[in-house]
């Protein structure tokens, strides 16, 4: 068995240190633990919490990130921690007790109309994907076997996935009254058979990006952070219920312009301009005052 080697990598947060390994240690999404009780499914995290200076343990892909209390400096303990991790990983003991999903799962799918007449939302009774994914064509769908299959239907224009649903955008030549049942049954049978919705490599890469962003977040001004918080708390749940998504792109301080990206049913929706101006823009103006003058969808 290949031996584990640990590389210590600093982060933008002086309290957090990453211990990267030369091979993957978990398969599923990232795991975050704040105390020994939360770490009941991770023998490694439990052992780390016996160190009195450990505040948070994050395990994902090929690294363990540790947040410390201020009682010590990383310079004083990082070598000791790295050696402890090497010894543990090379012992072959489990890092996280990951439970494999059963392949055959009863699945129900129902179709739901959206404000965009070109888009139908297909909702499942289980979680489908761990993050939003948008595919404009079959070439972009290389990381999603399900999306690739959907693009084989000649009337499918775009595919968007989030949590427990798939939004499908069609070309005008097709009528949802005639095609909804066909797509609904295809998605239900595909998922029931235990087929992959996203490739494992794509999920792993996304988890590493998210974990890296969590510990090395770019510097954003206070207004941008406030905008992101408002979008996450007030806007995203509403647009998700309509089969879409909104992402913060940038904030231009001089022009007081907020740039966003619309995905899924929101992209190209006839009512999206009204929603953007009379909903999102007014909300940000009311909550942030003179800091916001305009909200612009850069793709829509």
PDB file of N, CA, C and O in Angstrom, residues 35-80:
ATOM      1  N   UNK A  35     -16.907  19.550  17.100  1.00  0.00           N
ATOM      2  CA  UNK A  35     -16.617  18.963  18.410  1.00  0.00           C
ATOM      3  C   UNK A  35     -16.599  17.444  18.278  1.00  0.00           C
ATOM      4  O   UNK A  35     -16.953  16.894  17.219  1.00  0.00           O
ATOM      5  N   UNK A  36     -16.221  16.762  19.338  1.00  0.00           N
ATOM      6  CA  UNK A  36     -16.039  15.314  19.278  1.00  0.00           C
ATOM      7  C   UNK A  36     -17.356  14.567  19.104  1.00  0.00           C
ATOM      8  O   UNK A  36     -17.404  13.485  18.523  1.00  0.00           O
ATOM      9  N   UNK A  37     -18.457  15.164  19.570  1.00  0.00           N
ATOM     10  CA  UNK A  37     -19.759  14.519  19.380  1.00  0.00           C
ATOM     11  C   UNK A  37     -20.165  14.518  17.913  1.00  0.00           C
ATOM     12  O   UNK A  37     -20.703  13.526  17.410  1.00  0.00           O
ATOM     13  N   UNK A  38     -19.941  15.637  17.247  1.00  0.00           N
ATOM     14  CA  UNK A  38     -20.262  15.707  15.819  1.00  0.00           C
ATOM     15  C   UNK A  38     -19.405  14.739  15.008  1.00  0.00           C
ATOM     16  O   UNK A  38     -19.799  14.321  13.918  1.00  0.00           O
ATOM     17  N   UNK A  39     -18.251  14.378  15.543  1.00  0.00           N
ATOM     18  CA  UNK A  39     -17.290  13.552  14.805  1.00  0.00           C
ATOM     19  C   UNK A  39     -17.482  12.065  15.037  1.00  0.00           C
ATOM     20  O   UNK A  39     -16.551  11.288  14.830  1.00  0.00           O
ATOM     21  N   UNK A  40     -18.679  11.654  15.427  1.00  0.00           N
ATOM     22  CA  UNK A  40     -18.891  10.241  15.770  1.00  0.00           C
ATOM     23  C   UNK A  40     -18.672   9.297  14.583  1.00  0.00           C
ATOM     24  O   UNK A  40     -18.375   8.115  14.774  1.00  0.00           O
ATOM     25  N   UNK A  41     -18.823   9.830  13.338  1.00  0.00           N
ATOM     26  CA  UNK A  41     -18.605   8.984  12.169  1.00  0.00           C
ATOM     27  C   UNK A  41     -17.185   9.092  11.616  1.00  0.00           C
ATOM     28  O   UNK A  41     -16.877   8.513  10.572  1.00  0.00           O
ATOM     29  N   UNK A  42     -16.305   9.837  12.322  1.00  0.00           N
ATOM     30  CA  UNK A  42     -14.932   9.989  11.858  1.00  0.00           C
ATOM     31  C   UNK A  42     -13.950   9.696  12.981  1.00  0.00           C
ATOM     32  O   UNK A  42     -13.675  10.561  13.829  1.00  0.00           O
ATOM     33  N   UNK A  43     -13.395   8.495  13.020  1.00  0.00           N
ATOM     34  CA  UNK A  43     -12.394   8.163  14.050  1.00  0.00           C
ATOM     35  C   UNK A  43     -11.196   9.102  14.031  1.00  0.00           C
ATOM     36  O   UNK A  43     -10.649   9.428  15.079  1.00  0.00           O
ATOM     37  N   UNK A  44     -10.810   9.565  12.833  1.00  0.00           N
ATOM     38  CA  UNK A  44      -9.674  10.475  12.751  1.00  0.00           C
ATOM     39  C   UNK A  44      -9.999  11.811  13.406  1.00  0.00           C
ATOM     40  O   UNK A  44      -9.210  12.340  14.197  1.00  0.00           O
ATOM     41  N   UNK A  45     -11.160  12.372  13.099  1.00  0.00           N
ATOM     42  CA  UNK A  45     -11.545  13.648  13.694  1.00  0.00           C
ATOM     43  C   UNK A  45     -11.673  13.530  15.204  1.00  0.00           C
ATOM     44  O   UNK A  45     -11.269  14.429  15.946  1.00  0.00           O
ATOM     45  N   UNK A  46     -12.237  12.419  15.668  1.00  0.00           N
ATOM     46  CA  UNK A  46     -12.357  12.218  17.113  1.00  0.00           C
ATOM     47  C   UNK A  46     -10.983  12.243  17.773  1.00  0.00           C
ATOM     48  O   UNK A  46     -10.800  12.852  18.831  1.00  0.00           O
ATOM     49  N   UNK A  47     -10.022  11.578  17.167  1.00  0.00           N
ATOM     50  CA  UNK A  47      -8.675  11.552  17.732  1.00  0.00           C
ATOM     51  C   UNK A  47      -8.076  12.955  17.757  1.00  0.00           C
ATOM     52  O   UNK A  47      -7.411  13.348  18.730  1.00  0.00           O
ATOM     53  N   UNK A  48      -8.317  13.741  16.708  1.00  0.00           N
ATOM     54  CA  UNK A  48      -7.766  15.090  16.641  1.00  0.00           C
ATOM     55  C   UNK A  48      -8.347  15.991  17.718  1.00  0.00           C
ATOM     56  O   UNK A  48      -7.662  16.882  18.236  1.00  0.00           O
ATOM     57  N   UNK A  49      -9.616  15.763  18.086  1.00  0.00           N
ATOM     58  CA  UNK A  49     -10.243  16.601  19.101  1.00  0.00           C
ATOM     59  C   UNK A  49      -9.673  16.348  20.506  1.00  0.00           C
ATOM     60  O   UNK A  49      -9.938  17.112  21.431  1.00  0.00           O
ATOM     61  N   UNK A  50      -8.884  15.302  20.658  1.00  0.00           N
ATOM     62  CA  UNK A  50      -8.205  15.096  21.940  1.00  0.00           C
ATOM     63  C   UNK A  50      -7.046  16.088  22.102  1.00  0.00           C
ATOM     64  O   UNK A  50      -6.519  16.255  23.205  1.00  0.00           O
ATOM     65  N   UNK A  51      -6.661  16.720  20.989  1.00  0.00           N
ATOM     66  CA  UNK A  51      -5.679  17.797  21.093  1.00  0.00           C
ATOM     67  C   UNK A  51      -6.420  19.040  21.584  1.00  0.00           C
ATOM     68  O   UNK A  51      -7.370  19.491  20.932  1.00  0.00           O
ATOM     69  N   UNK A  52      -6.041  19.630  22.695  1.00  0.00           N
ATOM     70  CA  UNK A  52      -6.844  20.691  23.319  1.00  0.00           C
ATOM     71  C   UNK A  52      -6.955  21.974  22.508  1.00  0.00           C
ATOM     72  O   UNK A  52      -7.817  22.800  22.787  1.00  0.00           O
ATOM     73  N   UNK A  53      -6.111  22.128  21.490  1.00  0.00           N
ATOM     74  CA  UNK A  53      -6.131  23.378  20.722  1.00  0.00           C
ATOM     75  C   UNK A  53      -6.934  23.263  19.421  1.00  0.00           C
ATOM     76  O   UNK A  53      -7.037  24.217  18.663  1.00  0.00           O
ATOM     77  N   UNK A  54      -7.508  22.089  19.151  1.00  0.00           N
ATOM     78  CA  UNK A  54      -8.265  21.903  17.914  1.00  0.00           C
ATOM     79  C   UNK A  54      -9.693  22.411  18.081  1.00  0.00           C
ATOM     80  O   UNK A  54     -10.424  21.951  18.965  1.00  0.00           O
ATOM     81  N   UNK A  55     -10.090  23.337  17.220  1.00  0.00           N
ATOM     82  CA  UNK A  55     -11.424  23.931  17.263  1.00  0.00           C
ATOM     83  C   UNK A  55     -12.355  23.314  16.212  1.00  0.00           C
ATOM     84  O   UNK A  55     -13.514  23.000  16.494  1.00  0.00           O
ATOM     85  N   UNK A  56     -11.856  23.150  14.973  1.00  0.00           N
ATOM     86  CA  UNK A  56     -12.671  22.613  13.885  1.00  0.00           C
ATOM     87  C   UNK A  56     -11.826  21.685  13.028  1.00  0.00           C
ATOM     88  O   UNK A  56     -10.641  21.947  12.789  1.00  0.00           O
ATOM     89  N   UNK A  57     -12.450  20.601  12.573  1.00  0.00           N
ATOM     90  CA  UNK A  57     -11.781  19.648  11.679  1.00  0.00           C
ATOM     91  C   UNK A  57     -12.575  19.580  10.380  1.00  0.00           C
ATOM     92  O   UNK A  57     -13.793  19.396  10.405  1.00  0.00           O
ATOM     93  N   UNK A  58     -11.889  19.760   9.261  1.00  0.00           N
ATOM     94  CA  UNK A  58     -12.530  19.669   7.947  1.00  0.00           C
ATOM     95  C   UNK A  58     -11.761  18.639   7.121  1.00  0.00           C
ATOM     96  O   UNK A  58     -10.547  18.765   6.943  1.00  0.00           O
ATOM     97  N   UNK A  59     -12.487  17.624   6.611  1.00  0.00           N
ATOM     98  CA  UNK A  59     -11.861  16.555   5.838  1.00  0.00           C
ATOM     99  C   UNK A  59     -12.506  16.510   4.461  1.00  0.00           C
ATOM    100  O   UNK A  59     -13.732  16.423   4.340  1.00  0.00           O
ATOM    101  N   UNK A  60     -11.687  16.574   3.412  1.00  0.00           N
ATOM    102  CA  UNK A  60     -12.239  16.533   2.059  1.00  0.00           C
ATOM    103  C   UNK A  60     -11.161  16.122   1.069  1.00  0.00           C
ATOM    104  O   UNK A  60     -10.037  16.609   1.134  1.00  0.00           O
ATOM    105  N   UNK A  61     -11.522  15.234   0.173  1.00  0.00           N
ATOM    106  CA  UNK A  61     -10.596  14.865  -0.903  1.00  0.00           C
ATOM    107  C   UNK A  61      -9.268  14.366  -0.409  1.00  0.00           C
ATOM    108  O   UNK A  61      -9.156  13.297   0.185  1.00  0.00           O
ATOM    109  N   UNK A  62      -8.234  15.182  -0.611  1.00  0.00           N
ATOM    110  CA  UNK A  62      -6.885  14.764  -0.232  1.00  0.00           C
ATOM    111  C   UNK A  62      -6.281  15.651   0.849  1.00  0.00           C
ATOM    112  O   UNK A  62      -5.073  15.832   0.899  1.00  0.00           O
ATOM    113  N   UNK A  63      -7.130  16.228   1.706  1.00  0.00           N
ATOM    114  CA  UNK A  63      -6.546  17.044   2.774  1.00  0.00           C
ATOM    115  C   UNK A  63      -7.415  17.057   4.021  1.00  0.00           C
ATOM    116  O   UNK A  63      -8.604  16.763   3.999  1.00  0.00           O
ATOM    117  N   UNK A  64      -6.759  17.409   5.129  1.00  0.00           N
ATOM    118  CA  UNK A  64      -7.427  17.693   6.401  1.00  0.00           C
ATOM    119  C   UNK A  64      -7.082  19.135   6.747  1.00  0.00           C
ATOM    120  O   UNK A  64      -5.904  19.509   6.770  1.00  0.00           O
ATOM    121  N   UNK A  65      -8.091  19.958   6.966  1.00  0.00           N
ATOM    122  CA  UNK A  65      -7.876  21.343   7.381  1.00  0.00           C
ATOM    123  C   UNK A  65      -8.265  21.464   8.849  1.00  0.00           C
ATOM    124  O   UNK A  65      -9.314  20.961   9.266  1.00  0.00           O
ATOM    125  N   UNK A  66      -7.430  22.105   9.624  1.00  0.00           N
ATOM    126  CA  UNK A  66      -7.657  22.223  11.063  1.00  0.00           C
ATOM    127  C   UNK A  66      -7.662  23.692  11.479  1.00  0.00           C
ATOM    128  O   UNK A  66      -6.786  24.463  11.086  1.00  0.00           O
ATOM    129  N   UNK A  67      -8.656  24.036  12.273  1.00  0.00           N
ATOM    130  CA  UNK A  67      -8.714  25.365  12.862  1.00  0.00           C
ATOM    131  C   UNK A  67      -8.343  25.248  14.337  1.00  0.00           C
ATOM    132  O   UNK A  67      -8.852  24.358  15.034  1.00  0.00           O
ATOM    133  N   UNK A  68      -7.477  26.120  14.808  1.00  0.00           N
ATOM    134  CA  UNK A  68      -6.992  26.038  16.186  1.00  0.00           C
ATOM    135  C   UNK A  68      -7.588  27.140  17.055  1.00  0.00           C
ATOM    136  O   UNK A  68      -8.046  28.180  16.556  1.00  0.00           O
ATOM    137  N   UNK A  69      -7.583  26.893  18.357  1.00  0.00           N
ATOM    138  CA  UNK A  69      -7.847  27.960  19.317  1.00  0.00           C
ATOM    139  C   UNK A  69      -6.572  28.788  19.484  1.00  0.00           C
ATOM    140  O   UNK A  69      -5.471  28.348  19.122  1.00  0.00           O
ATOM    141  N   UNK A  70      -6.700  29.951  20.058  1.00  0.00           N
ATOM    142  CA  UNK A  70      -5.567  30.867  20.164  1.00  0.00           C
ATOM    143  C   UNK A  70      -4.564  30.503  21.253  1.00  0.00           C
ATOM    144  O   UNK A  70      -3.589  31.223  21.470  1.00  0.00           O
ATOM    145  N   UNK A  71      -4.788  29.392  21.931  1.00  0.00           N
ATOM    146  CA  UNK A  71      -3.892  29.026  23.033  1.00  0.00           C
ATOM    147  C   UNK A  71      -2.518  28.566  22.552  1.00  0.00           C
ATOM    148  O   UNK A  71      -1.575  28.490  23.342  1.00  0.00           O
ATOM    149  N   UNK A  72      -2.413  28.251  21.241  1.00  0.00           N
ATOM    150  CA  UNK A  72      -1.119  27.834  20.700  1.00  0.00           C
ATOM    151  C   UNK A  72      -0.885  28.518  19.361  1.00  0.00           C
ATOM    152  O   UNK A  72      -1.804  29.076  18.760  1.00  0.00           O
ATOM    153  N   UNK A  73       0.333  28.441  18.884  1.00  0.00           N
ATOM    154  CA  UNK A  73       0.691  28.900  17.549  1.00  0.00           C
ATOM    155  C   UNK A  73       0.939  27.677  16.680  1.00  0.00           C
ATOM    156  O   UNK A  73       1.487  26.667  17.144  1.00  0.00           O
ATOM    157  N   UNK A  74       0.540  27.739  15.406  1.00  0.00           N
ATOM    158  CA  UNK A  74       0.758  26.596  14.523  1.00  0.00           C
ATOM    159  C   UNK A  74       2.246  26.265  14.392  1.00  0.00           C
ATOM    160  O   UNK A  74       2.618  25.105  14.220  1.00  0.00           O
ATOM    161  N   UNK A  75       3.085  27.272  14.451  1.00  0.00           N
ATOM    162  CA  UNK A  75       4.517  27.021  14.333  1.00  0.00           C
ATOM    163  C   UNK A  75       5.020  26.076  15.425  1.00  0.00           C
ATOM    164  O   UNK A  75       5.993  25.334  15.222  1.00  0.00           O
ATOM    165  N   UNK A  76       4.348  26.094  16.571  1.00  0.00           N
ATOM    166  CA  UNK A  76       4.787  25.269  17.701  1.00  0.00           C
ATOM    167  C   UNK A  76       4.288  23.818  17.606  1.00  0.00           C
ATOM    168  O   UNK A  76       4.896  22.926  18.201  1.00  0.00           O
ATOM    169  N   UNK A  77       3.180  23.601  16.890  1.00  0.00           N
ATOM    170  CA  UNK A  77       2.560  22.267  16.939  1.00  0.00           C
ATOM    171  C   UNK A  77       2.346  21.618  15.580  1.00  0.00           C
ATOM    172  O   UNK A  77       1.969  20.446  15.513  1.00  0.00           O
ATOM    173  N   UNK A  78       2.572  22.335  14.476  1.00  0.00           N
ATOM    174  CA  UNK A  78       2.209  21.785  13.160  1.00  0.00           C
ATOM    175  C   UNK A  78       2.983  20.511  12.814  1.00  0.00           C
ATOM    176  O   UNK A  78       2.427  19.585  12.207  1.00  0.00           O
ATOM    177  N   UNK A  79       4.259  20.453  13.175  1.00  0.00           N
ATOM    178  CA  UNK A  79       5.055  19.255  12.866  1.00  0.00           C
ATOM    179  C   UNK A  79       4.535  18.040  13.636  1.00  0.00           C
ATOM    180  O   UNK A  79       4.453  16.929  13.088  1.00  0.00           O
ATOM    181  N   UNK A  80       4.179  18.266  14.883  1.00  0.00           N
ATOM    182  CA  UNK A  80       3.637  17.178  15.711  1.00  0.00           C
ATOM    183  C   UNK A  80       2.313  16.683  15.140  1.00  0.00           C
ATOM    184  O   UNK A  80       2.070  15.472  15.057  1.00  0.00           O
TER     185      UNK A  80
END
